[in-house]
PDB file of C-alpha atoms in Angstrom:
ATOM      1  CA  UNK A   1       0.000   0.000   0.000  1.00  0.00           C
ATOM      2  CA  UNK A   2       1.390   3.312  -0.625  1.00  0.00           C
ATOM      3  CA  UNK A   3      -1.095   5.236   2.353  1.00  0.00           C
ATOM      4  CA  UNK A   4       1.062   7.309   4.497  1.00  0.00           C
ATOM      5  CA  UNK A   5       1.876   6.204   7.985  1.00  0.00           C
ATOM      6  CA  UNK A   6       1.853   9.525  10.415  1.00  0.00           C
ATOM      7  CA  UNK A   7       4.572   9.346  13.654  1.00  0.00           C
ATOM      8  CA  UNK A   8       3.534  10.082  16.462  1.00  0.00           C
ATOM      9  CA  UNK A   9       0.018   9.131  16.820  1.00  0.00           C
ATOM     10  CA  UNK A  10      -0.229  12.223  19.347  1.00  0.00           C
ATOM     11  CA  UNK A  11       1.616  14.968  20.303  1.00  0.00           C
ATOM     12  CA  UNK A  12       1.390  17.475  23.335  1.00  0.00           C
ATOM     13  CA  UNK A  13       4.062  20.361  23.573  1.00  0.00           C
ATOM     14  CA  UNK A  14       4.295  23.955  25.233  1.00  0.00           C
ATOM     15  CA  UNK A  15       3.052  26.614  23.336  1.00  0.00           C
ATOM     16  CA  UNK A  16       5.697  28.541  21.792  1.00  0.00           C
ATOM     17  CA  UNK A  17       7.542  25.086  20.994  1.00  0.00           C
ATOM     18  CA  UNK A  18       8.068  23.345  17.803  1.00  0.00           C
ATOM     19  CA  UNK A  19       6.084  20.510  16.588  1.00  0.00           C
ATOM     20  CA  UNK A  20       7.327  17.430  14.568  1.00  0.00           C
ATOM     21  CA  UNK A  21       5.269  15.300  12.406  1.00  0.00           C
ATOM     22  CA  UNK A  22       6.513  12.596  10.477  1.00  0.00           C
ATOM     23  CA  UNK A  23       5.187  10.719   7.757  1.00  0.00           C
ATOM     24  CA  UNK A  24       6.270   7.037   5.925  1.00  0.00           C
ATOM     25  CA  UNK A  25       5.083   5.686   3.085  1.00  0.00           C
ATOM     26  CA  UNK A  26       5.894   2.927   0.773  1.00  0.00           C
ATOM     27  CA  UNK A  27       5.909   3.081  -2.980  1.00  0.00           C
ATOM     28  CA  UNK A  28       7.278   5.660  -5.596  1.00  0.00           C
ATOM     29  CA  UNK A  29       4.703   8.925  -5.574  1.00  0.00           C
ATOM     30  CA  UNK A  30       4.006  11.926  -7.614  1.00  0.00           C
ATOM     31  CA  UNK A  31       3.594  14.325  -4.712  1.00  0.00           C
ATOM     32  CA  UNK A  32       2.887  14.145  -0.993  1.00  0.00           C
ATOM     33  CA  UNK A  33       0.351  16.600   0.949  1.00  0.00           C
ATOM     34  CA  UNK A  34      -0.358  17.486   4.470  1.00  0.00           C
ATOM     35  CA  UNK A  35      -3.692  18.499   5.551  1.00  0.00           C
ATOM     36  CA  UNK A  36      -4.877  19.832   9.062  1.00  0.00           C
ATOM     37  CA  UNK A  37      -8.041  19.047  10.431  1.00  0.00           C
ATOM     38  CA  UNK A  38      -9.833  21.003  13.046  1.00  0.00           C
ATOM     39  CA  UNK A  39     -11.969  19.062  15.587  1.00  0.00           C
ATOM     40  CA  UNK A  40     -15.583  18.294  14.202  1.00  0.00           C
ATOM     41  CA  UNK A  41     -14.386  20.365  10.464  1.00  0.00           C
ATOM     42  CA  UNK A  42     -13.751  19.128   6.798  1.00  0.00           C
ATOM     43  CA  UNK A  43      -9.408  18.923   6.086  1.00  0.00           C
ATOM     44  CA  UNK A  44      -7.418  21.952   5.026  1.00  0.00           C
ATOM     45  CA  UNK A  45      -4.398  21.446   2.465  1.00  0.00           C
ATOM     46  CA  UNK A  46      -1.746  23.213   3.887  1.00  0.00           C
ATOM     47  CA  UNK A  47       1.168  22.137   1.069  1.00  0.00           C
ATOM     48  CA  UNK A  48       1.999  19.986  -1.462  1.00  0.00           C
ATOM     49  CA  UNK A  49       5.517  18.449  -2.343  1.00  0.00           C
ATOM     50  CA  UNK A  50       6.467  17.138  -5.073  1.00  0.00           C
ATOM     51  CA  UNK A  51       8.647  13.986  -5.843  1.00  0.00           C
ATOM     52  CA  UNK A  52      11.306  16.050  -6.967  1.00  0.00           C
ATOM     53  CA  UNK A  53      11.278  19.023  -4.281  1.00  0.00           C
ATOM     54  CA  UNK A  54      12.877  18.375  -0.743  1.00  0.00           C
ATOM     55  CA  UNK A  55      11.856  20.769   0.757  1.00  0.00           C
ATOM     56  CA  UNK A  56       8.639  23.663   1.406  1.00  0.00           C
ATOM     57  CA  UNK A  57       7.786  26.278   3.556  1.00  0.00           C
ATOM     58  CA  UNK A  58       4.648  28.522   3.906  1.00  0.00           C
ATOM     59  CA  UNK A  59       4.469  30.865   7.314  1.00  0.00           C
ATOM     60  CA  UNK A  60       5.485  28.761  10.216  1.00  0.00           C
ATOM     61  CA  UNK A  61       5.471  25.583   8.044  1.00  0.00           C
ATOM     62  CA  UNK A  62       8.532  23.656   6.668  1.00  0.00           C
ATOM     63  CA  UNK A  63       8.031  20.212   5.116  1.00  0.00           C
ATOM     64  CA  UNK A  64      10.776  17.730   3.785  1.00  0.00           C
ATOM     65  CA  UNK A  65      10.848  15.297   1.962  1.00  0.00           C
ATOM     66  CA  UNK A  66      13.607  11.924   1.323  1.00  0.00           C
ATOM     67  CA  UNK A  67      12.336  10.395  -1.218  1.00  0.00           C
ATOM     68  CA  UNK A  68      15.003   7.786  -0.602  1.00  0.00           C
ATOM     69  CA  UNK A  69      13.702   6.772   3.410  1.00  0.00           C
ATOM     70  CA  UNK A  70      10.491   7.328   1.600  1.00  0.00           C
ATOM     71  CA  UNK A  71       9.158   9.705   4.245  1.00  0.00           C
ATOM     72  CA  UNK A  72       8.449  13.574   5.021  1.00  0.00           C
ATOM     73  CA  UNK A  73       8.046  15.843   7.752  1.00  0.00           C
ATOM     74  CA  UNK A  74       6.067  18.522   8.727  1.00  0.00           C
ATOM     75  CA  UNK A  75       7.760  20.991  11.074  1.00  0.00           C
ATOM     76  CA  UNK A  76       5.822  24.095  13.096  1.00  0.00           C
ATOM     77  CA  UNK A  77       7.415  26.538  14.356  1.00  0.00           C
ATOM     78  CA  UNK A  78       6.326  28.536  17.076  1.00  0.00           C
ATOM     79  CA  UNK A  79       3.250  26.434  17.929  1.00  0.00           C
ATOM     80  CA  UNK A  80      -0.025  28.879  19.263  1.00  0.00           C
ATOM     81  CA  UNK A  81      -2.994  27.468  20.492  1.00  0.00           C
ATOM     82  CA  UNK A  82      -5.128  27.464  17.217  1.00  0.00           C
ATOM     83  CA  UNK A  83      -2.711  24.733  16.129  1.00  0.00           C
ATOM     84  CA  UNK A  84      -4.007  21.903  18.128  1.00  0.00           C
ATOM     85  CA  UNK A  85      -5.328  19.676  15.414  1.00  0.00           C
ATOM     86  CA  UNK A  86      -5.145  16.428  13.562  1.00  0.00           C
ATOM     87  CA  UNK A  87      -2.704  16.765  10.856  1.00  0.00           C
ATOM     88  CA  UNK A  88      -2.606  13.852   7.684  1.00  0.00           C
ATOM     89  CA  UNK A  89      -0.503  13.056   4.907  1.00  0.00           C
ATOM     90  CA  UNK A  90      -1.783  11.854   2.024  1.00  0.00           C
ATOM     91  CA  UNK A  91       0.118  10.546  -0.420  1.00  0.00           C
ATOM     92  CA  UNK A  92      -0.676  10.070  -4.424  1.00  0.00           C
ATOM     93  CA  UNK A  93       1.655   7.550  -6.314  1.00  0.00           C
ATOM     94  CA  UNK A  94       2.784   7.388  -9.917  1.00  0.00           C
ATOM     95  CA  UNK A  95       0.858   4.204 -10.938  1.00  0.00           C
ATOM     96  CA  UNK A  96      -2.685   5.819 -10.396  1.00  0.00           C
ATOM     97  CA  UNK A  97      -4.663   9.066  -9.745  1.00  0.00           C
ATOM     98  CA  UNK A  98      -5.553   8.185  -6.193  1.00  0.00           C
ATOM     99  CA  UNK A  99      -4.665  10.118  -3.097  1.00  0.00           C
ATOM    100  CA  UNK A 100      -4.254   8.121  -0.108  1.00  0.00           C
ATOM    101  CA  UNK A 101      -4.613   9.701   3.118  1.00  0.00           C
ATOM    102  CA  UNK A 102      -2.919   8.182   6.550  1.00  0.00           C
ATOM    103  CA  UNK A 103      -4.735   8.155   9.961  1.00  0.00           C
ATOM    104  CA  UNK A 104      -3.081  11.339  11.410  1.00  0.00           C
ATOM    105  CA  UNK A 105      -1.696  13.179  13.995  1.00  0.00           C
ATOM    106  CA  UNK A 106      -3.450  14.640  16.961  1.00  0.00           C
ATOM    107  CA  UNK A 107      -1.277  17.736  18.048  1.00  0.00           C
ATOM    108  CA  UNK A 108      -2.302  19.614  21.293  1.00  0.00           C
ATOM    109  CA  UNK A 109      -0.785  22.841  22.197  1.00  0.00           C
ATOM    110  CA  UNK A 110      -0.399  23.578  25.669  1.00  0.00           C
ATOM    111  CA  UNK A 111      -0.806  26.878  27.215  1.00  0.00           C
TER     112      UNK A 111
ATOM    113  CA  UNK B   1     -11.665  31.143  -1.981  1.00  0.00           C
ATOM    114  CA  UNK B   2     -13.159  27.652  -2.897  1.00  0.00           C
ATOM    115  CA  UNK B   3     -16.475  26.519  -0.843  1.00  0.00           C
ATOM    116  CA  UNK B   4     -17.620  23.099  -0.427  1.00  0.00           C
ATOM    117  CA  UNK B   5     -20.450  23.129   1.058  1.00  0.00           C
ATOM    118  CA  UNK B   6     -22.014  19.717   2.420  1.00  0.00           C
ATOM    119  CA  UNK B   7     -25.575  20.565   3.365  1.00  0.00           C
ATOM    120  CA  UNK B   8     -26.084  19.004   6.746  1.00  0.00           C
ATOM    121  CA  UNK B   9     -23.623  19.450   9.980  1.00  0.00           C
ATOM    122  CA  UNK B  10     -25.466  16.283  11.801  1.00  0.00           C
ATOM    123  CA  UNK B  11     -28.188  13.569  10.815  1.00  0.00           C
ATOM    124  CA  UNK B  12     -29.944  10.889  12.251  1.00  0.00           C
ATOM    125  CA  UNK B  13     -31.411   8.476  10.178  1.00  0.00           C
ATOM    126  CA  UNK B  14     -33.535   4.905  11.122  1.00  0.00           C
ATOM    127  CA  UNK B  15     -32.111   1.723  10.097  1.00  0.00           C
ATOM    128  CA  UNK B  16     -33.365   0.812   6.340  1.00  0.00           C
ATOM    129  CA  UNK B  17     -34.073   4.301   5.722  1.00  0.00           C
ATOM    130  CA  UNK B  18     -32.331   6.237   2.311  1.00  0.00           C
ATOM    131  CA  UNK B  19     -30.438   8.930   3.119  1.00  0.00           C
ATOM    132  CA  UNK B  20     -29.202  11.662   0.258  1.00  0.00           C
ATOM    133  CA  UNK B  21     -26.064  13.631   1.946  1.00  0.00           C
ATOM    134  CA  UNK B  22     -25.488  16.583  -0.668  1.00  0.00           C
ATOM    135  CA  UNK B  23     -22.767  18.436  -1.276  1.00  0.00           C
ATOM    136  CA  UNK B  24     -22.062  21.696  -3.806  1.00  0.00           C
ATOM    137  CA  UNK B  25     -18.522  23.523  -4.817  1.00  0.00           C
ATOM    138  CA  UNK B  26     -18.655  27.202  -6.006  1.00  0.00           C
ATOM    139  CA  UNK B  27     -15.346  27.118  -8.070  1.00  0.00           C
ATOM    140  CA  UNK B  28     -16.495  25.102 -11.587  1.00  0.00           C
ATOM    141  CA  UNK B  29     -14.434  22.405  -9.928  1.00  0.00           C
ATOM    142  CA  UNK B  30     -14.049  19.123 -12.432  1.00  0.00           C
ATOM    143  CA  UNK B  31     -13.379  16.753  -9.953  1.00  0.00           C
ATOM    144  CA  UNK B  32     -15.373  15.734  -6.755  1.00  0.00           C
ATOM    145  CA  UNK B  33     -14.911  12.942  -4.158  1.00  0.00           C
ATOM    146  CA  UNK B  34     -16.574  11.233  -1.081  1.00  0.00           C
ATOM    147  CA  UNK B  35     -14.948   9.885   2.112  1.00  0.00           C
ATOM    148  CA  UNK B  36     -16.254   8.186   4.963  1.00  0.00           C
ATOM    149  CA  UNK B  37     -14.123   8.786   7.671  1.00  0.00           C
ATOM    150  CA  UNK B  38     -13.596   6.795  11.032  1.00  0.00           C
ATOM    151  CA  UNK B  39     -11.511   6.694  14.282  1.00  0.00           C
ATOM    152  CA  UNK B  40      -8.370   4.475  13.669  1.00  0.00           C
ATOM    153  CA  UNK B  41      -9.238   3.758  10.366  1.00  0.00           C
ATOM    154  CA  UNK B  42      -8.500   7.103   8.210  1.00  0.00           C
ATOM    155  CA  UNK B  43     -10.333   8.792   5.382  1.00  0.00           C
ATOM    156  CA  UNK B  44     -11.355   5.960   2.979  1.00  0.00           C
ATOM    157  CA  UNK B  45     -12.897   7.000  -0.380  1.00  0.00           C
ATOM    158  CA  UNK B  46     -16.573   6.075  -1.335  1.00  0.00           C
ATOM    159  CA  UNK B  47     -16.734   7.150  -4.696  1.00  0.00           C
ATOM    160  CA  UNK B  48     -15.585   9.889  -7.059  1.00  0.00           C
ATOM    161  CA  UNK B  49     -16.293  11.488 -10.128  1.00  0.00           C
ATOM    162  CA  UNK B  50     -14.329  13.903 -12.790  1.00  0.00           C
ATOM    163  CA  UNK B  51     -17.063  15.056 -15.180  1.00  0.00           C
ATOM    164  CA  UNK B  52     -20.777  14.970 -14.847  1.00  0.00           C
ATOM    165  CA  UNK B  53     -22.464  11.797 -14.975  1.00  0.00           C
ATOM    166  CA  UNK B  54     -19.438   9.949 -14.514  1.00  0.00           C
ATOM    167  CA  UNK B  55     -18.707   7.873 -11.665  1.00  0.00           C
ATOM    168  CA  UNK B  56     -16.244   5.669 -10.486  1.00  0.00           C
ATOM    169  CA  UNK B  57     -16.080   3.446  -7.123  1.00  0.00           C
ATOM    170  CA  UNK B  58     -13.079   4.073  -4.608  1.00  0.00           C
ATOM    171  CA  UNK B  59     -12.286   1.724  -2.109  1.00  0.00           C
ATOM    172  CA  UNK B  60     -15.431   1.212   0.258  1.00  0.00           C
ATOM    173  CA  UNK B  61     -18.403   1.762  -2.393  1.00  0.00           C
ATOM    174  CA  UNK B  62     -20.716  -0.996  -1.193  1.00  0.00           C
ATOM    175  CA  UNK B  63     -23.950   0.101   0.038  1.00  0.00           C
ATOM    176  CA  UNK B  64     -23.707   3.548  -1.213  1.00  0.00           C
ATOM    177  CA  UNK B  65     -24.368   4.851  -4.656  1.00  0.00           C
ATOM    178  CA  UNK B  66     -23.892   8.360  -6.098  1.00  0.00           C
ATOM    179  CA  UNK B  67     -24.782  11.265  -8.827  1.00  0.00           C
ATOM    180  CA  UNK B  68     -23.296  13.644 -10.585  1.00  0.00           C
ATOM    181  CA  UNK B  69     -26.021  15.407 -12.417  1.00  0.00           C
ATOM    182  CA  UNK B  70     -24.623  18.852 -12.645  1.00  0.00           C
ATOM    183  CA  UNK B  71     -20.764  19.757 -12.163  1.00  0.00           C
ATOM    184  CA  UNK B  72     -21.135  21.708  -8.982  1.00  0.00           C
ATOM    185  CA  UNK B  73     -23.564  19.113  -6.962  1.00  0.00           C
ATOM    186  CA  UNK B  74     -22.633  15.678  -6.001  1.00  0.00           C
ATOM    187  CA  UNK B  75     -24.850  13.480  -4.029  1.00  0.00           C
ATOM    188  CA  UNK B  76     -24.249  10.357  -1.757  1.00  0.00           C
ATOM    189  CA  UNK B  77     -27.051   8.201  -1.326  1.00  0.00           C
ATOM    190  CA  UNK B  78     -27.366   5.002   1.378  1.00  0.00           C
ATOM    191  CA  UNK B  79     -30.034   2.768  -0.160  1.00  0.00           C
ATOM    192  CA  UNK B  80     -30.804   1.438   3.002  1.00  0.00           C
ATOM    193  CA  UNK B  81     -28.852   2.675   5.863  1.00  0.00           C
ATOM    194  CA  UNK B  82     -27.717   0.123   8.505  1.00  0.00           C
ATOM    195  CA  UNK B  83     -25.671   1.018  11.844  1.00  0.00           C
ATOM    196  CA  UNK B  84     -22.110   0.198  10.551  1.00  0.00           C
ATOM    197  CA  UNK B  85     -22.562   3.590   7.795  1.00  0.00           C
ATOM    198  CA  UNK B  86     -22.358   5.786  11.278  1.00  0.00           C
ATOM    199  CA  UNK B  87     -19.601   8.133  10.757  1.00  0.00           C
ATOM    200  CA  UNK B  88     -18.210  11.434   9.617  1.00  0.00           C
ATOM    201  CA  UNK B  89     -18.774  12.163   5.572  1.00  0.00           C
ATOM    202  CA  UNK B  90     -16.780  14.293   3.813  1.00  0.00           C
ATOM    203  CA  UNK B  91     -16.927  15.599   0.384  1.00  0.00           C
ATOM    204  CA  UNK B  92     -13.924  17.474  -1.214  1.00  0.00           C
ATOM    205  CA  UNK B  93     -13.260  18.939  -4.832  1.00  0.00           C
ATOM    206  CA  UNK B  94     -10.137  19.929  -7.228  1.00  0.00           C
ATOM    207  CA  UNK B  95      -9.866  21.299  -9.925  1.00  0.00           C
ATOM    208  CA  UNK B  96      -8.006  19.243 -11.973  1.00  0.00           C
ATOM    209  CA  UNK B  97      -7.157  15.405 -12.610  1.00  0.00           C
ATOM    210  CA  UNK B  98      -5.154  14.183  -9.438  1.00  0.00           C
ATOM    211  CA  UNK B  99      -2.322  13.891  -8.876  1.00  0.00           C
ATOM    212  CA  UNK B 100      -1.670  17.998  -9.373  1.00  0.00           C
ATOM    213  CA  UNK B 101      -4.201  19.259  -6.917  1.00  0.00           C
ATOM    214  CA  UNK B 102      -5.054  19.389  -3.516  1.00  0.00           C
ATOM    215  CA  UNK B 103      -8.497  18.559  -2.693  1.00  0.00           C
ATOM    216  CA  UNK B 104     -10.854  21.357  -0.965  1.00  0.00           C
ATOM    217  CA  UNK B 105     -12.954  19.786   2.139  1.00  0.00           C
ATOM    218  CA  UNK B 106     -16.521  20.688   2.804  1.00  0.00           C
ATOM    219  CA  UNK B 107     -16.615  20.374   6.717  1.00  0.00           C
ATOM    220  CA  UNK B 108     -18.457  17.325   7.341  1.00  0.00           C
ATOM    221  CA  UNK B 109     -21.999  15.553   7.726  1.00  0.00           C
ATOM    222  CA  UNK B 110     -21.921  13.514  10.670  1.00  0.00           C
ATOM    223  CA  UNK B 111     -24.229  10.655  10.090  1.00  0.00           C
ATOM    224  CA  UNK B 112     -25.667   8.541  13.149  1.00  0.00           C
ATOM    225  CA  UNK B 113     -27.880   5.132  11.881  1.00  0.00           C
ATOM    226  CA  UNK B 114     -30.042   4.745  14.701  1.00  0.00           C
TER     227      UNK B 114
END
């Protein structure tokens, strides 16, 4: 299967720290995508890599990729409250047009 | 920005009854997708569609059929819902053939088979 695998399951740090979210996978892919879900709401894309990028940023997000481990990461910086959330990978692999999402992470912020 | 709007927050439906869970995108999208998604198990795709009046099945289609009668609206439908459909639906929309696009996430119809 080429879903994503998230690491860790769940994640609690001090606000003002950074979080850490990894992400495995197993077969060749296009591009990989993180998504954040808020409690009870629909996902939010949040960026896109693609196979031959290693690395992203938008704001206080930095994701990498190693295509050769076959995983990625999702780094944010200065965590604030409003980013406790579940956050997914999803990965979409060169043999089809599906996107397969992983189970997630649950980040909580701590004030 | 893009809007995906799924037309119910909550529902609770009977056992055997046929529920229609609609959704509608603003932004001419071609491309439109269902998920069922449960605790421990992930976001699993129902069905999906890239042009109107197609369909095609993901990976959990049984008991659930859908249609694609106009671009912006697609509908789920549960012939006959039974207890094991409870969860969270969610309906999302790009804009172009996967794998270039992100998908855009109505926020949800949480469905409870009673």
């Amino acid at each position: 299967s080429q879903q994503g695998e998230e690491d860790p399951q769940a994640l609690s740090i001090q606000e003002g720290e950074n979080a850490t979210m990894n992400c495995s996978y197993k077969t060749s892919i296009n591009n990989l995508q993180w998504y954040r879900q808020n409690s009870g709401r629909g996902l939010v894309h949040l960026i896109l890599i693609r196979s031959n990028e290693r690395e992203k940023h938008s704001g206080r997000l930095r994701v990498t990729l190693d295509t050769s481990k076959k995983s990625s990461s999702l780094l944010i910086t200065a965590s604030r409250a409003a980013d406790t959330a579940s956050y997914f990978c999803a990965v979409v692999g060169n043999r089809d047009d599906k996107i397969i999402f992983g189970k997630g992470t649950r980040l909580h912020i701590l004030p | 920005d893009v809007k995906v709007t799924q037309s119910s927050r909550y529902l609770v439906k009977r056992t055997g009854e046929k529920v229609f869970l609609e959704c509608v995108q603003d932004m001419d999208h071609e491309n439109m997708f269902w998920y069922r998604q449960d605790p421990g198990l992930g976001l699993r795709l129902i069905y999906f569609s890239y042009d109107v009046k197609m369909k095609e099945k993901g990976d959990i289609p049984e008991g659930y059929s859908v249609s694609r009668e106009k671009k912006e609206r697609f509908s789920l439908i549960l012939e006959s819902a039974s207890t094991n459909q409870t969860s969270m639906y969610l309906c999302a929309s790009s804009p172009e053939a996967l794998p270039r696009s992100p998908l855009h996430f109505g926020n949800g119809t949480r469905l409870t088979v009673t």
